């Protein structure tokens, strides 16, 4: 399957941003204002559909005909699926704190455990320790980030959380498609991302011809909120015509 797009102007191109697991449009609170100078900005509704394929299909139904696509975390898994399905619609691709790799057995076991806890009525318990895992050690004492992370998780809610976890478990290995991606691509990762680590980002950047890798210092998986200036700067560099 071809995963390239025509060389088209990107000035005034719509940007479509896809949030991750337990995140709402608020995760892009710093990114959206910066992108508006380049074109209209939409944040995808990633709460509809079953599995990565179903969610991606639902996003595509509401998406502009041509777009610049940014996926954060789980949003990156969805971005890969969108490129598989409609490469001609994606003019640019930005992969933010995500990975092309499938789940490890250990990660899947942890997800299944959290699904069981949630289905037993303990969704709030799944948030214990999640914030600490998602940020750089220097940011674990930041009450503003902790509060935002919790608020986003509660806004997403247990039903969507379970569906998303099952979708993530079932995602395919996207590494075989990396060499066929031909649209301009940026890969951005926090230097201390413990969920989708820098070596996974380098793997994507090495696998996609011409991809630009940016490692954000003193940031974990939530680099877009932990270090907004540096992260937004990398996104803007990608967005420029």
PDB file of C-alpha atoms in Angstrom:
ATOM      1  CA  UNK A   1       0.000   0.000   0.000  1.00  0.00           C
ATOM      2  CA  UNK A   2       1.293   3.448  -0.906  1.00  0.00           C
ATOM      3  CA  UNK A   3       1.952   5.678   2.098  1.00  0.00           C
ATOM      4  CA  UNK A   4       2.929   8.925   0.438  1.00  0.00           C
ATOM      5  CA  UNK A   5       1.135  12.087  -0.536  1.00  0.00           C
ATOM      6  CA  UNK A   6       1.297  14.627  -3.325  1.00  0.00           C
ATOM      7  CA  UNK A   7       3.586  17.570  -2.715  1.00  0.00           C
ATOM      8  CA  UNK A   8       0.998  20.229  -1.883  1.00  0.00           C
ATOM      9  CA  UNK A   9       1.307  23.633  -0.222  1.00  0.00           C
ATOM     10  CA  UNK A  10       0.765  23.457   3.525  1.00  0.00           C
ATOM     11  CA  UNK A  11      -0.077  27.127   4.057  1.00  0.00           C
ATOM     12  CA  UNK A  12      -3.578  27.232   5.597  1.00  0.00           C
ATOM     13  CA  UNK A  13      -3.584  23.439   5.754  1.00  0.00           C
ATOM     14  CA  UNK A  14      -5.857  22.138   8.526  1.00  0.00           C
ATOM     15  CA  UNK A  15      -4.077  20.537  11.462  1.00  0.00           C
ATOM     16  CA  UNK A  16      -5.634  17.511  13.117  1.00  0.00           C
ATOM     17  CA  UNK A  17      -4.348  16.662  16.601  1.00  0.00           C
ATOM     18  CA  UNK A  18      -5.124  13.314  18.230  1.00  0.00           C
ATOM     19  CA  UNK A  19      -4.925  13.011  22.040  1.00  0.00           C
ATOM     20  CA  UNK A  20      -3.690   9.953  23.879  1.00  0.00           C
ATOM     21  CA  UNK A  21      -4.987   7.575  26.533  1.00  0.00           C
ATOM     22  CA  UNK A  22      -6.628   9.433  29.420  1.00  0.00           C
ATOM     23  CA  UNK A  23      -6.197  12.760  27.674  1.00  0.00           C
ATOM     24  CA  UNK A  24      -8.623  15.347  26.330  1.00  0.00           C
ATOM     25  CA  UNK A  25      -8.048  18.346  24.018  1.00  0.00           C
ATOM     26  CA  UNK A  26      -6.552  20.077  27.064  1.00  0.00           C
ATOM     27  CA  UNK A  27      -3.339  18.136  26.485  1.00  0.00           C
ATOM     28  CA  UNK A  28      -2.794  20.423  23.470  1.00  0.00           C
ATOM     29  CA  UNK A  29      -3.522  23.668  25.346  1.00  0.00           C
ATOM     30  CA  UNK A  30      -0.115  25.094  24.389  1.00  0.00           C
ATOM     31  CA  UNK A  31       0.060  23.624  20.885  1.00  0.00           C
ATOM     32  CA  UNK A  32      -3.257  24.805  19.469  1.00  0.00           C
ATOM     33  CA  UNK A  33      -2.620  28.582  19.757  1.00  0.00           C
ATOM     34  CA  UNK A  34       0.810  28.199  18.166  1.00  0.00           C
ATOM     35  CA  UNK A  35      -0.557  26.319  15.149  1.00  0.00           C
ATOM     36  CA  UNK A  36      -3.360  28.726  14.302  1.00  0.00           C
ATOM     37  CA  UNK A  37      -0.934  31.038  12.468  1.00  0.00           C
ATOM     38  CA  UNK A  38      -0.352  28.224   9.954  1.00  0.00           C
ATOM     39  CA  UNK A  39      -3.925  27.018   9.451  1.00  0.00           C
ATOM     40  CA  UNK A  40      -7.121  25.918  11.197  1.00  0.00           C
ATOM     41  CA  UNK A  41      -6.686  23.474  14.065  1.00  0.00           C
ATOM     42  CA  UNK A  42      -8.956  20.591  15.025  1.00  0.00           C
ATOM     43  CA  UNK A  43      -8.607  18.152  17.916  1.00  0.00           C
ATOM     44  CA  UNK A  44      -9.933  14.725  16.994  1.00  0.00           C
ATOM     45  CA  UNK A  45     -12.663  13.001  18.976  1.00  0.00           C
ATOM     46  CA  UNK A  46     -10.930   9.719  19.751  1.00  0.00           C
ATOM     47  CA  UNK A  47     -13.735   8.365  21.936  1.00  0.00           C
ATOM     48  CA  UNK A  48     -15.764   6.752  19.130  1.00  0.00           C
ATOM     49  CA  UNK A  49     -15.197   3.344  17.579  1.00  0.00           C
ATOM     50  CA  UNK A  50     -13.788  -0.018  18.604  1.00  0.00           C
ATOM     51  CA  UNK A  51     -10.129  -0.907  18.267  1.00  0.00           C
ATOM     52  CA  UNK A  52      -7.449   1.227  16.643  1.00  0.00           C
ATOM     53  CA  UNK A  53      -8.940   0.601  13.192  1.00  0.00           C
ATOM     54  CA  UNK A  54     -12.458   1.576  14.258  1.00  0.00           C
ATOM     55  CA  UNK A  55     -11.351   4.713  16.097  1.00  0.00           C
ATOM     56  CA  UNK A  56      -9.165   5.806  13.168  1.00  0.00           C
ATOM     57  CA  UNK A  57     -12.051   5.269  10.756  1.00  0.00           C
ATOM     58  CA  UNK A  58     -14.327   7.425  12.928  1.00  0.00           C
ATOM     59  CA  UNK A  59     -11.708  10.180  13.061  1.00  0.00           C
ATOM     60  CA  UNK A  60     -11.261  10.094   9.286  1.00  0.00           C
ATOM     61  CA  UNK A  61     -15.002  10.466   8.711  1.00  0.00           C
ATOM     62  CA  UNK A  62     -14.939  13.839  10.488  1.00  0.00           C
ATOM     63  CA  UNK A  63     -11.527  14.971   9.213  1.00  0.00           C
ATOM     64  CA  UNK A  64     -10.740  17.486   6.451  1.00  0.00           C
ATOM     65  CA  UNK A  65      -9.894  16.077   2.995  1.00  0.00           C
ATOM     66  CA  UNK A  66      -6.235  17.102   3.409  1.00  0.00           C
ATOM     67  CA  UNK A  67      -4.526  17.618   6.743  1.00  0.00           C
ATOM     68  CA  UNK A  68      -1.337  17.817   8.738  1.00  0.00           C
ATOM     69  CA  UNK A  69      -1.576  15.088  11.367  1.00  0.00           C
ATOM     70  CA  UNK A  70      -0.146  15.087  14.898  1.00  0.00           C
ATOM     71  CA  UNK A  71      -0.597  12.144  17.244  1.00  0.00           C
ATOM     72  CA  UNK A  72       0.315  12.089  20.926  1.00  0.00           C
ATOM     73  CA  UNK A  73       0.921   8.706  22.593  1.00  0.00           C
ATOM     74  CA  UNK A  74      -2.105   6.560  21.669  1.00  0.00           C
ATOM     75  CA  UNK A  75      -2.833   9.298  19.148  1.00  0.00           C
ATOM     76  CA  UNK A  76       0.351   8.222  17.398  1.00  0.00           C
ATOM     77  CA  UNK A  77      -0.965   4.659  17.065  1.00  0.00           C
ATOM     78  CA  UNK A  78      -4.083   6.142  15.495  1.00  0.00           C
ATOM     79  CA  UNK A  79      -1.987   8.366  13.243  1.00  0.00           C
ATOM     80  CA  UNK A  80      -0.187   5.318  11.864  1.00  0.00           C
ATOM     81  CA  UNK A  81      -3.549   3.695  11.118  1.00  0.00           C
ATOM     82  CA  UNK A  82      -4.773   6.844   9.375  1.00  0.00           C
ATOM     83  CA  UNK A  83      -1.638   6.890   7.209  1.00  0.00           C
ATOM     84  CA  UNK A  84      -2.284   3.231   6.349  1.00  0.00           C
ATOM     85  CA  UNK A  85      -5.872   3.943   5.355  1.00  0.00           C
ATOM     86  CA  UNK A  86      -5.616   7.339   3.679  1.00  0.00           C
ATOM     87  CA  UNK A  87      -2.000   8.307   2.922  1.00  0.00           C
ATOM     88  CA  UNK A  88      -3.116  10.697   0.195  1.00  0.00           C
ATOM     89  CA  UNK A  89      -4.921  12.824   2.805  1.00  0.00           C
ATOM     90  CA  UNK A  90      -1.925  13.300   5.133  1.00  0.00           C
ATOM     91  CA  UNK A  91       0.407  16.100   4.070  1.00  0.00           C
ATOM     92  CA  UNK A  92       2.619  16.096   7.163  1.00  0.00           C
ATOM     93  CA  UNK A  93       3.026  13.787  10.145  1.00  0.00           C
ATOM     94  CA  UNK A  94       4.152  14.567  13.691  1.00  0.00           C
ATOM     95  CA  UNK A  95       4.673  11.725  16.170  1.00  0.00           C
ATOM     96  CA  UNK A  96       4.767  13.021  19.749  1.00  0.00           C
ATOM     97  CA  UNK A  97       5.831  10.752  22.620  1.00  0.00           C
ATOM     98  CA  UNK A  98       4.612   7.617  20.870  1.00  0.00           C
ATOM     99  CA  UNK A  99       5.988   4.427  19.351  1.00  0.00           C
ATOM    100  CA  UNK A 100       5.616   2.224  16.295  1.00  0.00           C
ATOM    101  CA  UNK A 101       6.164  -0.893  18.397  1.00  0.00           C
ATOM    102  CA  UNK A 102       3.376  -3.225  19.496  1.00  0.00           C
ATOM    103  CA  UNK A 103       2.697  -3.858  23.166  1.00  0.00           C
ATOM    104  CA  UNK A 104       5.133  -6.002  25.099  1.00  0.00           C
ATOM    105  CA  UNK A 105       3.776  -8.954  27.060  1.00  0.00           C
ATOM    106  CA  UNK A 106       4.525  -7.072  30.280  1.00  0.00           C
ATOM    107  CA  UNK A 107       2.676  -3.961  29.123  1.00  0.00           C
ATOM    108  CA  UNK A 108      -0.314  -6.000  27.995  1.00  0.00           C
ATOM    109  CA  UNK A 109      -0.480  -7.778  31.361  1.00  0.00           C
ATOM    110  CA  UNK A 110      -0.453  -4.425  33.164  1.00  0.00           C
ATOM    111  CA  UNK A 111      -3.197  -3.083  30.895  1.00  0.00           C
ATOM    112  CA  UNK A 112      -5.368  -6.153  31.462  1.00  0.00           C
ATOM    113  CA  UNK A 113      -4.948  -5.757  35.201  1.00  0.00           C
ATOM    114  CA  UNK A 114      -6.040  -2.118  35.004  1.00  0.00           C
ATOM    115  CA  UNK A 115      -8.996  -3.063  32.816  1.00  0.00           C
ATOM    116  CA  UNK A 116     -10.108  -5.616  35.429  1.00  0.00           C
ATOM    117  CA  UNK A 117      -9.792  -3.042  38.215  1.00  0.00           C
ATOM    118  CA  UNK A 118     -11.805  -0.516  36.202  1.00  0.00           C
ATOM    119  CA  UNK A 119     -14.542  -3.001  35.305  1.00  0.00           C
ATOM    120  CA  UNK A 120     -14.831  -3.826  39.001  1.00  0.00           C
ATOM    121  CA  UNK A 121     -15.553  -0.157  39.734  1.00  0.00           C
ATOM    122  CA  UNK A 122     -12.043   0.913  40.658  1.00  0.00           C
ATOM    123  CA  UNK A 123     -11.195   3.314  37.828  1.00  0.00           C
ATOM    124  CA  UNK A 124      -9.789   5.879  40.264  1.00  0.00           C
ATOM    125  CA  UNK A 125      -7.319   3.261  41.515  1.00  0.00           C
ATOM    126  CA  UNK A 126      -5.815   2.937  38.033  1.00  0.00           C
ATOM    127  CA  UNK A 127      -4.699   6.561  38.316  1.00  0.00           C
ATOM    128  CA  UNK A 128      -2.526   5.825  41.355  1.00  0.00           C
ATOM    129  CA  UNK A 129       1.074   6.198  40.258  1.00  0.00           C
ATOM    130  CA  UNK A 130       0.129   6.981  36.668  1.00  0.00           C
ATOM    131  CA  UNK A 131       1.177  10.619  36.932  1.00  0.00           C
ATOM    132  CA  UNK A 132       4.564   9.748  38.430  1.00  0.00           C
ATOM    133  CA  UNK A 133       5.181   7.313  35.582  1.00  0.00           C
ATOM    134  CA  UNK A 134       4.220   9.888  32.951  1.00  0.00           C
ATOM    135  CA  UNK A 135       6.445  12.818  33.934  1.00  0.00           C
ATOM    136  CA  UNK A 136      10.119  13.571  34.524  1.00  0.00           C
ATOM    137  CA  UNK A 137      11.148  13.131  38.194  1.00  0.00           C
ATOM    138  CA  UNK A 138      11.657  16.891  38.444  1.00  0.00           C
ATOM    139  CA  UNK A 139       7.963  17.453  37.707  1.00  0.00           C
ATOM    140  CA  UNK A 140       6.375  14.957  40.093  1.00  0.00           C
ATOM    141  CA  UNK A 141       5.844  17.718  42.662  1.00  0.00           C
ATOM    142  CA  UNK A 142       4.004  19.978  40.198  1.00  0.00           C
ATOM    143  CA  UNK A 143       0.466  20.155  41.522  1.00  0.00           C
ATOM    144  CA  UNK A 144      -0.769  21.958  38.399  1.00  0.00           C
ATOM    145  CA  UNK A 145       0.270  19.108  36.130  1.00  0.00           C
ATOM    146  CA  UNK A 146      -1.017  16.471  38.522  1.00  0.00           C
ATOM    147  CA  UNK A 147      -4.408  18.179  38.736  1.00  0.00           C
ATOM    148  CA  UNK A 148      -4.659  18.537  34.957  1.00  0.00           C
ATOM    149  CA  UNK A 149      -3.684  14.906  34.391  1.00  0.00           C
ATOM    150  CA  UNK A 150      -6.330  13.712  36.856  1.00  0.00           C
ATOM    151  CA  UNK A 151      -8.998  16.034  35.447  1.00  0.00           C
ATOM    152  CA  UNK A 152      -8.395  14.765  31.909  1.00  0.00           C
ATOM    153  CA  UNK A 153      -8.533  11.147  33.047  1.00  0.00           C
ATOM    154  CA  UNK A 154     -11.819  11.647  34.887  1.00  0.00           C
ATOM    155  CA  UNK A 155     -13.271  13.524  31.920  1.00  0.00           C
ATOM    156  CA  UNK A 156     -12.466  10.591  29.627  1.00  0.00           C
ATOM    157  CA  UNK A 157     -14.010   8.197  32.133  1.00  0.00           C
ATOM    158  CA  UNK A 158     -13.902   4.442  32.737  1.00  0.00           C
ATOM    159  CA  UNK A 159     -15.885   3.226  29.722  1.00  0.00           C
ATOM    160  CA  UNK A 160     -13.662   4.947  27.177  1.00  0.00           C
ATOM    161  CA  UNK A 161     -10.579   4.050  29.213  1.00  0.00           C
ATOM    162  CA  UNK A 162     -11.385   0.334  28.929  1.00  0.00           C
ATOM    163  CA  UNK A 163     -12.064   0.558  25.194  1.00  0.00           C
ATOM    164  CA  UNK A 164      -8.841   2.487  24.659  1.00  0.00           C
ATOM    165  CA  UNK A 165      -6.763   0.026  26.652  1.00  0.00           C
ATOM    166  CA  UNK A 166      -8.202  -2.870  24.652  1.00  0.00           C
ATOM    167  CA  UNK A 167      -7.487  -0.991  21.419  1.00  0.00           C
ATOM    168  CA  UNK A 168      -3.890  -0.359  22.459  1.00  0.00           C
ATOM    169  CA  UNK A 169      -3.387  -4.014  23.360  1.00  0.00           C
ATOM    170  CA  UNK A 170      -4.665  -5.039  19.935  1.00  0.00           C
ATOM    171  CA  UNK A 171      -2.667  -2.563  17.872  1.00  0.00           C
ATOM    172  CA  UNK A 172      -0.438  -3.869  15.110  1.00  0.00           C
ATOM    173  CA  UNK A 173       3.303  -3.441  14.751  1.00  0.00           C
ATOM    174  CA  UNK A 174       3.781  -0.267  12.701  1.00  0.00           C
ATOM    175  CA  UNK A 175       7.527  -0.671  12.233  1.00  0.00           C
ATOM    176  CA  UNK A 176       7.170  -2.491   8.878  1.00  0.00           C
ATOM    177  CA  UNK A 177       5.437   0.567   7.385  1.00  0.00           C
ATOM    178  CA  UNK A 178       8.027   3.143   8.460  1.00  0.00           C
ATOM    179  CA  UNK A 179      10.127   2.932   5.295  1.00  0.00           C
ATOM    180  CA  UNK A 180       7.076   3.596   3.119  1.00  0.00           C
ATOM    181  CA  UNK A 181       6.108   6.849   4.861  1.00  0.00           C
ATOM    182  CA  UNK A 182       7.120   9.664   2.533  1.00  0.00           C
ATOM    183  CA  UNK A 183       5.384  12.761   3.897  1.00  0.00           C
ATOM    184  CA  UNK A 184       7.512  15.198   5.959  1.00  0.00           C
ATOM    185  CA  UNK A 185       7.660  13.771   9.462  1.00  0.00           C
ATOM    186  CA  UNK A 186       8.744  15.029  12.868  1.00  0.00           C
ATOM    187  CA  UNK A 187       9.360  12.774  15.863  1.00  0.00           C
ATOM    188  CA  UNK A 188       9.370  14.427  19.294  1.00  0.00           C
ATOM    189  CA  UNK A 189      10.069  12.725  22.623  1.00  0.00           C
ATOM    190  CA  UNK A 190      10.866  13.597  26.215  1.00  0.00           C
ATOM    191  CA  UNK A 191      14.384  12.558  27.212  1.00  0.00           C
ATOM    192  CA  UNK A 192      12.981  10.661  30.206  1.00  0.00           C
ATOM    193  CA  UNK A 193       9.830   9.230  28.633  1.00  0.00           C
ATOM    194  CA  UNK A 194       9.367   5.910  30.440  1.00  0.00           C
ATOM    195  CA  UNK A 195       6.247   4.894  28.492  1.00  0.00           C
ATOM    196  CA  UNK A 196       7.366   5.405  24.879  1.00  0.00           C
ATOM    197  CA  UNK A 197      11.113   5.869  25.400  1.00  0.00           C
ATOM    198  CA  UNK A 198      13.632   7.811  23.308  1.00  0.00           C
ATOM    199  CA  UNK A 199      15.015   4.660  21.707  1.00  0.00           C
ATOM    200  CA  UNK A 200      11.554   3.986  20.258  1.00  0.00           C
ATOM    201  CA  UNK A 201      11.493   7.536  18.910  1.00  0.00           C
ATOM    202  CA  UNK A 202      14.913   7.096  17.324  1.00  0.00           C
ATOM    203  CA  UNK A 203      13.690   3.872  15.747  1.00  0.00           C
ATOM    204  CA  UNK A 204      10.835   5.751  14.095  1.00  0.00           C
ATOM    205  CA  UNK A 205      13.039   8.642  12.996  1.00  0.00           C
ATOM    206  CA  UNK A 206      15.639   6.262  11.571  1.00  0.00           C
ATOM    207  CA  UNK A 207      12.960   4.274   9.761  1.00  0.00           C
ATOM    208  CA  UNK A 208      11.202   7.228   8.090  1.00  0.00           C
ATOM    209  CA  UNK A 209      13.281   8.889   5.382  1.00  0.00           C
ATOM    210  CA  UNK A 210      14.092  12.493   6.242  1.00  0.00           C
ATOM    211  CA  UNK A 211      12.316  12.446   9.604  1.00  0.00           C
ATOM    212  CA  UNK A 212      13.435  15.067  12.112  1.00  0.00           C
ATOM    213  CA  UNK A 213      13.989  13.859  15.686  1.00  0.00           C
ATOM    214  CA  UNK A 214      13.770  16.275  18.614  1.00  0.00           C
ATOM    215  CA  UNK A 215      14.504  15.138  22.172  1.00  0.00           C
ATOM    216  CA  UNK A 216      13.032  17.435  24.819  1.00  0.00           C
ATOM    217  CA  UNK A 217      15.239  17.839  27.874  1.00  0.00           C
ATOM    218  CA  UNK A 218      13.897  17.296  31.398  1.00  0.00           C
ATOM    219  CA  UNK A 219      10.630  15.858  30.126  1.00  0.00           C
ATOM    220  CA  UNK A 220       8.816  12.569  30.407  1.00  0.00           C
ATOM    221  CA  UNK A 221       5.880  11.176  28.448  1.00  0.00           C
ATOM    222  CA  UNK A 222       3.929  14.423  28.895  1.00  0.00           C
ATOM    223  CA  UNK A 223       6.591  16.629  27.351  1.00  0.00           C
ATOM    224  CA  UNK A 224       3.888  18.702  25.663  1.00  0.00           C
ATOM    225  CA  UNK A 225       2.771  19.868  29.131  1.00  0.00           C
ATOM    226  CA  UNK A 226       6.012  19.530  31.084  1.00  0.00           C
ATOM    227  CA  UNK A 227       8.168  21.560  28.681  1.00  0.00           C
ATOM    228  CA  UNK A 228       5.652  23.419  26.504  1.00  0.00           C
ATOM    229  CA  UNK A 229       8.045  26.006  25.070  1.00  0.00           C
ATOM    230  CA  UNK A 230      10.531  23.454  23.760  1.00  0.00           C
ATOM    231  CA  UNK A 231       7.845  21.052  22.568  1.00  0.00           C
ATOM    232  CA  UNK A 232       5.777  23.736  20.852  1.00  0.00           C
ATOM    233  CA  UNK A 233       8.957  25.052  19.237  1.00  0.00           C
ATOM    234  CA  UNK A 234       9.583  21.641  17.663  1.00  0.00           C
ATOM    235  CA  UNK A 235       5.952  21.379  16.547  1.00  0.00           C
ATOM    236  CA  UNK A 236       6.074  24.850  14.978  1.00  0.00           C
ATOM    237  CA  UNK A 237       9.246  23.926  13.111  1.00  0.00           C
ATOM    238  CA  UNK A 238       7.380  20.952  11.667  1.00  0.00           C
ATOM    239  CA  UNK A 239       4.294  23.046  10.872  1.00  0.00           C
ATOM    240  CA  UNK A 240       6.055  25.781   8.932  1.00  0.00           C
ATOM    241  CA  UNK A 241       5.475  25.748   5.141  1.00  0.00           C
TER     242      UNK A 241
END
